[in-house]
C-alpha cells in the first residue's frame, strides 16, 4: 500500500544525545515536510524539501537538521542543541501539483 | 503568516449535521482555505479545501463567505468516527512549496 511510514513510533533521548527520526514515502511525492506538535497545540513547521538535495528551514528549525538524499526519504535529526525536544513529530509529503499534504502516523519523542 | 480563529470546542449528536466555523479576516487573494482533522495520536487527515466557491466531497462541504473572511465546514450527518480536532488552515505558497499554518483547531465531540 502507498503511504508514509514514520519510525520509530516512540523514541527516548538522553541528555546531550542526537536522535534521528525516519520518514519514508512510496507515493512518489516531490515535497516532504517535518512538523512538531506540542500537547493541545497545532502543528509547527520545522523543515521542508521540494526536491532531492534541497531543503528549507521552517518556522522552528533551530536545534534540528535534515537531509534529502533520496526522493522517498527525509530523516530528521533532533540535536543536543534542541533543549526542549519532547513532542509529537509528524512527517508529511505532497505532490507539487496538488494542494494536499499526506501525513504519517508520527513519532513521539521523550527525554529521559 | 495569515491566521485563523476557531472555537476551542464544539459538541453535536450522532446523525445530526455539524457546522464548524472559521474566521480568517487577514486572508490574501491567493490563500487557499484548507481543513484537516486529527484523531488522537494520529497524523492529520485532509478533509477539503477551496479558494472562492463552495466545495463538496464525500467527507464534507465547505461554505466560503463572499468576502472570504470566514468559512464553515459542514459535516452533513455526524458519526462517532467524526470526533476529532478540526483545523482550519490558510495555505500559502512560498517558492513553490505549500505552507500550512496550523492553529489550535476545534475539538469536536459527538454524542451517541
mmCIF file of C-alpha atoms in Angstrom:
data_model
loop_
_atom_site.group_PDB
_atom_site.id
_atom_site.type_symbol
_atom_site.label_atom_id
_atom_site.label_comp_id
_atom_site.label_asym_id
_atom_site.label_seq_id
_atom_site.Cartn_x
_atom_site.Cartn_y
_atom_site.Cartn_z
ATOM 1 C CA UNK A 1 0.000 0.000 0.000
ATOM 2 C CA UNK A 2 1.177 3.547 -0.716
ATOM 3 C CA UNK A 3 1.781 5.788 2.204
ATOM 4 C CA UNK A 4 4.134 7.488 4.614
ATOM 5 C CA UNK A 5 5.993 5.455 7.218
ATOM 6 C CA UNK A 6 7.494 7.050 10.298
ATOM 7 C CA UNK A 7 9.697 5.160 12.685
ATOM 8 C CA UNK A 8 10.070 4.542 15.487
ATOM 9 C CA UNK A 9 6.652 5.193 16.976
ATOM 10 C CA UNK A 10 8.187 6.059 20.361
ATOM 11 C CA UNK A 11 11.711 7.349 20.989
ATOM 12 C CA UNK A 12 13.598 8.326 24.101
ATOM 13 C CA UNK A 13 16.524 10.707 24.132
ATOM 14 C CA UNK A 14 19.192 11.019 26.766
ATOM 15 C CA UNK A 15 20.735 14.346 27.731
ATOM 16 C CA UNK A 16 23.221 15.558 25.114
ATOM 17 C CA UNK A 17 22.289 12.880 22.608
ATOM 18 C CA UNK A 18 21.351 13.326 18.962
ATOM 19 C CA UNK A 19 18.484 11.182 17.705
ATOM 20 C CA UNK A 20 17.204 10.611 14.185
ATOM 21 C CA UNK A 21 13.579 10.129 13.193
ATOM 22 C CA UNK A 22 12.869 8.272 9.984
ATOM 23 C CA UNK A 23 10.308 9.238 7.334
ATOM 24 C CA UNK A 24 9.840 7.195 4.160
ATOM 25 C CA UNK A 25 7.180 7.605 1.470
ATOM 26 C CA UNK A 26 6.335 5.467 -1.544
ATOM 27 C CA UNK A 27 3.844 7.920 -3.042
ATOM 28 C CA UNK A 28 6.388 9.386 -5.469
ATOM 29 C CA UNK A 29 5.753 12.820 -3.967
ATOM 30 C CA UNK A 30 8.270 15.583 -4.600
ATOM 31 C CA UNK A 31 7.756 17.635 -1.447
ATOM 32 C CA UNK A 32 8.259 16.463 2.127
ATOM 33 C CA UNK A 33 7.753 18.233 5.448
ATOM 34 C CA UNK A 34 8.520 17.879 9.151
ATOM 35 C CA UNK A 35 6.227 19.305 11.831
ATOM 36 C CA UNK A 36 6.344 19.419 15.598
ATOM 37 C CA UNK A 37 3.208 19.232 17.741
ATOM 38 C CA UNK A 38 3.122 20.072 21.455
ATOM 39 C CA UNK A 39 0.230 18.939 23.669
ATOM 40 C CA UNK A 40 -3.017 20.758 22.894
ATOM 41 C CA UNK A 41 -1.374 22.790 20.134
ATOM 42 C CA UNK A 42 -1.420 22.851 16.365
ATOM 43 C CA UNK A 43 1.488 21.791 14.170
ATOM 44 C CA UNK A 44 4.559 23.957 13.576
ATOM 45 C CA UNK A 45 6.789 23.570 10.530
ATOM 46 C CA UNK A 46 10.415 22.557 11.187
ATOM 47 C CA UNK A 47 11.857 21.899 7.706
ATOM 48 C CA UNK A 48 10.597 21.202 4.222
ATOM 49 C CA UNK A 49 12.073 19.928 0.975
ATOM 50 C CA UNK A 50 10.770 20.234 -2.564
ATOM 51 C CA UNK A 51 13.443 18.239 -4.394
ATOM 52 C CA UNK A 52 16.314 15.896 -3.650
ATOM 53 C CA UNK A 53 19.394 17.540 -2.124
ATOM 54 C CA UNK A 54 17.492 20.716 -1.308
ATOM 55 C CA UNK A 55 15.611 21.756 1.831
ATOM 56 C CA UNK A 56 14.449 24.921 3.554
ATOM 57 C CA UNK A 57 14.032 25.993 7.163
ATOM 58 C CA UNK A 58 10.536 26.313 8.518
ATOM 59 C CA UNK A 59 9.394 28.356 11.493
ATOM 60 C CA UNK A 60 11.225 26.432 14.240
ATOM 61 C CA UNK A 61 14.359 24.916 12.632
ATOM 62 C CA UNK A 62 16.808 25.673 15.460
ATOM 63 C CA UNK A 63 18.144 22.504 17.069
ATOM 64 C CA UNK A 64 17.094 20.291 14.159
ATOM 65 C CA UNK A 65 18.756 19.090 10.954
ATOM 66 C CA UNK A 66 17.533 17.185 7.893
ATOM 67 C CA UNK A 67 18.816 15.583 4.728
ATOM 68 C CA UNK A 68 17.159 14.667 1.436
ATOM 69 C CA UNK A 69 19.484 12.274 -0.386
ATOM 70 C CA UNK A 70 16.636 10.246 -1.895
ATOM 71 C CA UNK A 71 13.203 11.294 -3.080
ATOM 72 C CA UNK A 72 11.459 8.825 -0.800
ATOM 73 C CA UNK A 73 13.359 9.613 2.407
ATOM 74 C CA UNK A 74 13.526 12.723 4.624
ATOM 75 C CA UNK A 75 15.094 11.928 8.016
ATOM 76 C CA UNK A 76 15.027 14.457 10.857
ATOM 77 C CA UNK A 77 17.803 14.688 13.454
ATOM 78 C CA UNK A 78 16.977 16.242 16.802
ATOM 79 C CA UNK A 79 20.311 17.549 18.025
ATOM 80 C CA UNK A 80 21.519 18.178 21.559
ATOM 81 C CA UNK A 81 21.044 21.888 20.818
ATOM 82 C CA UNK A 82 17.272 21.382 20.959
ATOM 83 C CA UNK A 83 16.691 21.947 24.668
ATOM 84 C CA UNK A 84 13.029 21.024 24.741
ATOM 85 C CA UNK A 85 12.639 18.121 22.304
ATOM 86 C CA UNK A 86 9.694 16.376 23.952
ATOM 87 C CA UNK A 87 6.885 16.490 21.384
ATOM 88 C CA UNK A 88 4.959 14.598 18.736
ATOM 89 C CA UNK A 89 6.783 14.765 15.381
ATOM 90 C CA UNK A 90 4.879 14.432 12.116
ATOM 91 C CA UNK A 91 6.179 13.944 8.608
ATOM 92 C CA UNK A 92 4.127 14.802 5.530
ATOM 93 C CA UNK A 93 4.513 14.676 1.759
ATOM 94 C CA UNK A 94 2.725 16.196 -1.186
ATOM 95 C CA UNK A 95 2.916 16.220 -4.959
ATOM 96 C CA UNK A 96 3.950 19.671 -6.134
ATOM 97 C CA UNK A 97 0.984 19.931 -8.480
ATOM 98 C CA UNK A 98 -1.618 19.141 -5.818
ATOM 99 C CA UNK A 99 -2.685 21.141 -2.818
ATOM 100 C CA UNK A 100 -2.880 18.303 -0.291
ATOM 101 C CA UNK A 101 -0.395 17.059 2.289
ATOM 102 C CA UNK A 102 -0.438 13.445 3.428
ATOM 103 C CA UNK A 103 0.764 12.722 6.947
ATOM 104 C CA UNK A 104 2.472 9.801 8.632
ATOM 105 C CA UNK A 105 1.375 8.384 11.989
ATOM 106 C CA UNK A 106 4.010 10.327 13.913
ATOM 107 C CA UNK A 107 6.867 9.707 16.335
ATOM 108 C CA UNK A 108 6.521 10.595 19.975
ATOM 109 C CA UNK A 109 9.860 11.763 21.400
ATOM 110 C CA UNK A 110 10.526 11.976 25.118
ATOM 111 C CA UNK A 111 13.574 12.925 27.159
ATOM 112 C CA UNK A 112 14.941 10.516 29.763
ATOM 113 C CA UNK B 1 1.506 34.311 8.330
ATOM 114 C CA UNK B 2 -2.248 34.525 7.816
ATOM 115 C CA UNK B 3 -4.152 33.390 10.908
ATOM 116 C CA UNK B 4 -7.415 31.609 11.503
ATOM 117 C CA UNK B 5 -9.722 31.732 14.515
ATOM 118 C CA UNK B 6 -11.835 28.761 15.550
ATOM 119 C CA UNK B 7 -13.864 27.877 18.664
ATOM 120 C CA UNK B 8 -11.866 25.680 21.037
ATOM 121 C CA UNK B 9 -14.554 23.015 21.212
ATOM 122 C CA UNK B 10 -17.953 22.021 19.885
ATOM 123 C CA UNK B 11 -20.367 19.248 20.632
ATOM 124 C CA UNK B 12 -23.007 17.593 18.498
ATOM 125 C CA UNK B 13 -25.153 14.499 18.362
ATOM 126 C CA UNK B 14 -24.745 11.486 16.152
ATOM 127 C CA UNK B 15 -26.549 11.628 12.808
ATOM 128 C CA UNK B 16 -27.056 15.396 13.038
ATOM 129 C CA UNK B 17 -25.334 18.000 10.855
ATOM 130 C CA UNK B 18 -22.351 19.859 12.253
ATOM 131 C CA UNK B 19 -21.235 23.358 11.237
ATOM 132 C CA UNK B 20 -17.664 24.224 12.202
ATOM 133 C CA UNK B 21 -16.921 27.955 11.796
ATOM 134 C CA UNK B 22 -13.611 29.618 10.979
ATOM 135 C CA UNK B 23 -12.657 33.285 10.729
ATOM 136 C CA UNK B 24 -9.728 34.363 8.558
ATOM 137 C CA UNK B 25 -10.063 38.117 8.212
ATOM 138 C CA UNK B 26 -6.445 38.601 7.037
ATOM 139 C CA UNK B 27 -6.704 36.169 4.150
ATOM 140 C CA UNK B 28 -4.996 37.245 0.954
ATOM 141 C CA UNK B 29 -6.328 36.763 -2.551
ATOM 142 C CA UNK B 30 -4.147 33.715 -3.284
ATOM 143 C CA UNK B 31 -4.585 31.866 0.026
ATOM 144 C CA UNK B 32 -6.499 28.608 -0.159
ATOM 145 C CA UNK B 33 -8.692 27.558 2.764
ATOM 146 C CA UNK B 34 -7.879 24.027 3.888
ATOM 147 C CA UNK B 35 -9.468 21.816 6.514
ATOM 148 C CA UNK B 36 -7.710 18.876 8.121
ATOM 149 C CA UNK B 37 -8.753 16.726 11.048
ATOM 150 C CA UNK B 38 -6.700 14.809 13.572
ATOM 151 C CA UNK B 39 -7.676 11.840 15.679
ATOM 152 C CA UNK B 40 -5.805 11.255 18.962
ATOM 153 C CA UNK B 41 -2.194 10.174 18.484
ATOM 154 C CA UNK B 42 -2.503 10.165 14.691
ATOM 155 C CA UNK B 43 -1.351 12.430 11.897
ATOM 156 C CA UNK B 44 -3.778 14.970 10.424
ATOM 157 C CA UNK B 45 -6.030 13.856 7.593
ATOM 158 C CA UNK B 46 -7.065 16.091 4.698
ATOM 159 C CA UNK B 47 -10.780 16.893 4.628
ATOM 160 C CA UNK B 48 -11.456 19.547 1.996
ATOM 161 C CA UNK B 49 -10.156 22.801 0.520
ATOM 162 C CA UNK B 50 -11.367 25.714 -1.563
ATOM 163 C CA UNK B 51 -10.474 29.156 -2.849
ATOM 164 C CA UNK B 52 -13.666 31.114 -3.540
ATOM 165 C CA UNK B 53 -16.532 28.804 -4.403
ATOM 166 C CA UNK B 54 -18.299 26.358 -2.120
ATOM 167 C CA UNK B 55 -16.931 22.820 -2.375
ATOM 168 C CA UNK B 56 -18.375 19.382 -1.752
ATOM 169 C CA UNK B 57 -16.708 15.988 -1.443
ATOM 170 C CA UNK B 58 -17.582 12.632 0.064
ATOM 171 C CA UNK B 59 -16.442 13.711 3.528
ATOM 172 C CA UNK B 60 -17.853 17.219 3.908
ATOM 173 C CA UNK B 61 -18.876 20.526 2.377
ATOM 174 C CA UNK B 62 -17.053 23.833 2.605
ATOM 175 C CA UNK B 63 -19.011 27.067 2.529
ATOM 176 C CA UNK B 64 -16.902 30.179 1.892
ATOM 177 C CA UNK B 65 -18.228 33.674 2.584
ATOM 178 C CA UNK B 66 -18.385 36.044 -0.341
ATOM 179 C CA UNK B 67 -15.666 38.284 1.148
ATOM 180 C CA UNK B 68 -13.607 35.144 2.011
ATOM 181 C CA UNK B 69 -13.078 36.343 5.561
ATOM 182 C CA UNK B 70 -14.844 33.340 7.020
ATOM 183 C CA UNK B 71 -15.762 29.785 6.113
ATOM 184 C CA UNK B 72 -17.743 26.883 7.523
ATOM 185 C CA UNK B 73 -17.015 23.190 7.358
ATOM 186 C CA UNK B 74 -20.217 21.168 7.203
ATOM 187 C CA UNK B 75 -20.444 17.524 8.188
ATOM 188 C CA UNK B 76 -23.856 16.537 6.895
ATOM 189 C CA UNK B 77 -24.506 13.624 9.202
ATOM 190 C CA UNK B 78 -22.022 13.200 12.030
ATOM 191 C CA UNK B 79 -20.892 9.784 13.194
ATOM 192 C CA UNK B 80 -18.854 8.817 16.242
ATOM 193 C CA UNK B 81 -15.844 8.441 13.930
ATOM 194 C CA UNK B 82 -16.026 12.162 13.149
ATOM 195 C CA UNK B 83 -14.919 13.036 16.685
ATOM 196 C CA UNK B 84 -11.549 14.738 16.193
ATOM 197 C CA UNK B 85 -9.732 18.068 16.268
ATOM 198 C CA UNK B 86 -10.575 20.027 13.121
ATOM 199 C CA UNK B 87 -8.064 22.543 11.808
ATOM 200 C CA UNK B 88 -8.947 25.416 9.529
ATOM 201 C CA UNK B 89 -5.765 26.430 7.711
ATOM 202 C CA UNK B 90 -4.754 29.039 5.178
ATOM 203 C CA UNK B 91 -2.383 27.562 2.634
ATOM 204 C CA UNK B 92 0.197 29.869 1.136
ATOM 205 C CA UNK B 93 2.849 29.040 -1.424
ATOM 206 C CA UNK B 94 6.440 30.108 -0.765
ATOM 207 C CA UNK B 95 8.939 29.499 -3.568
ATOM 208 C CA UNK B 96 6.664 26.808 -4.967
ATOM 209 C CA UNK B 97 6.269 24.992 -1.642
ATOM 210 C CA UNK B 98 2.998 24.746 0.200
ATOM 211 C CA UNK B 99 2.949 26.161 3.685
ATOM 212 C CA UNK B 100 0.173 25.135 6.051
ATOM 213 C CA UNK B 101 -0.094 27.267 9.181
ATOM 214 C CA UNK B 102 -1.988 25.329 11.841
ATOM 215 C CA UNK B 103 -3.873 26.992 14.697
ATOM 216 C CA UNK B 104 -5.188 25.199 17.764
ATOM 217 C CA UNK B 105 -8.263 23.823 15.994
ATOM 218 C CA UNK B 106 -11.737 22.893 17.220
ATOM 219 C CA UNK B 107 -12.185 19.741 19.268
ATOM 220 C CA UNK B 108 -15.421 18.144 18.074
ATOM 221 C CA UNK B 109 -17.244 15.772 20.404
ATOM 222 C CA UNK B 110 -20.042 13.578 19.029
ATOM 223 C CA UNK B 111 -22.614 12.268 21.463
ATOM 224 C CA UNK B 112 -24.260 8.893 20.711
#
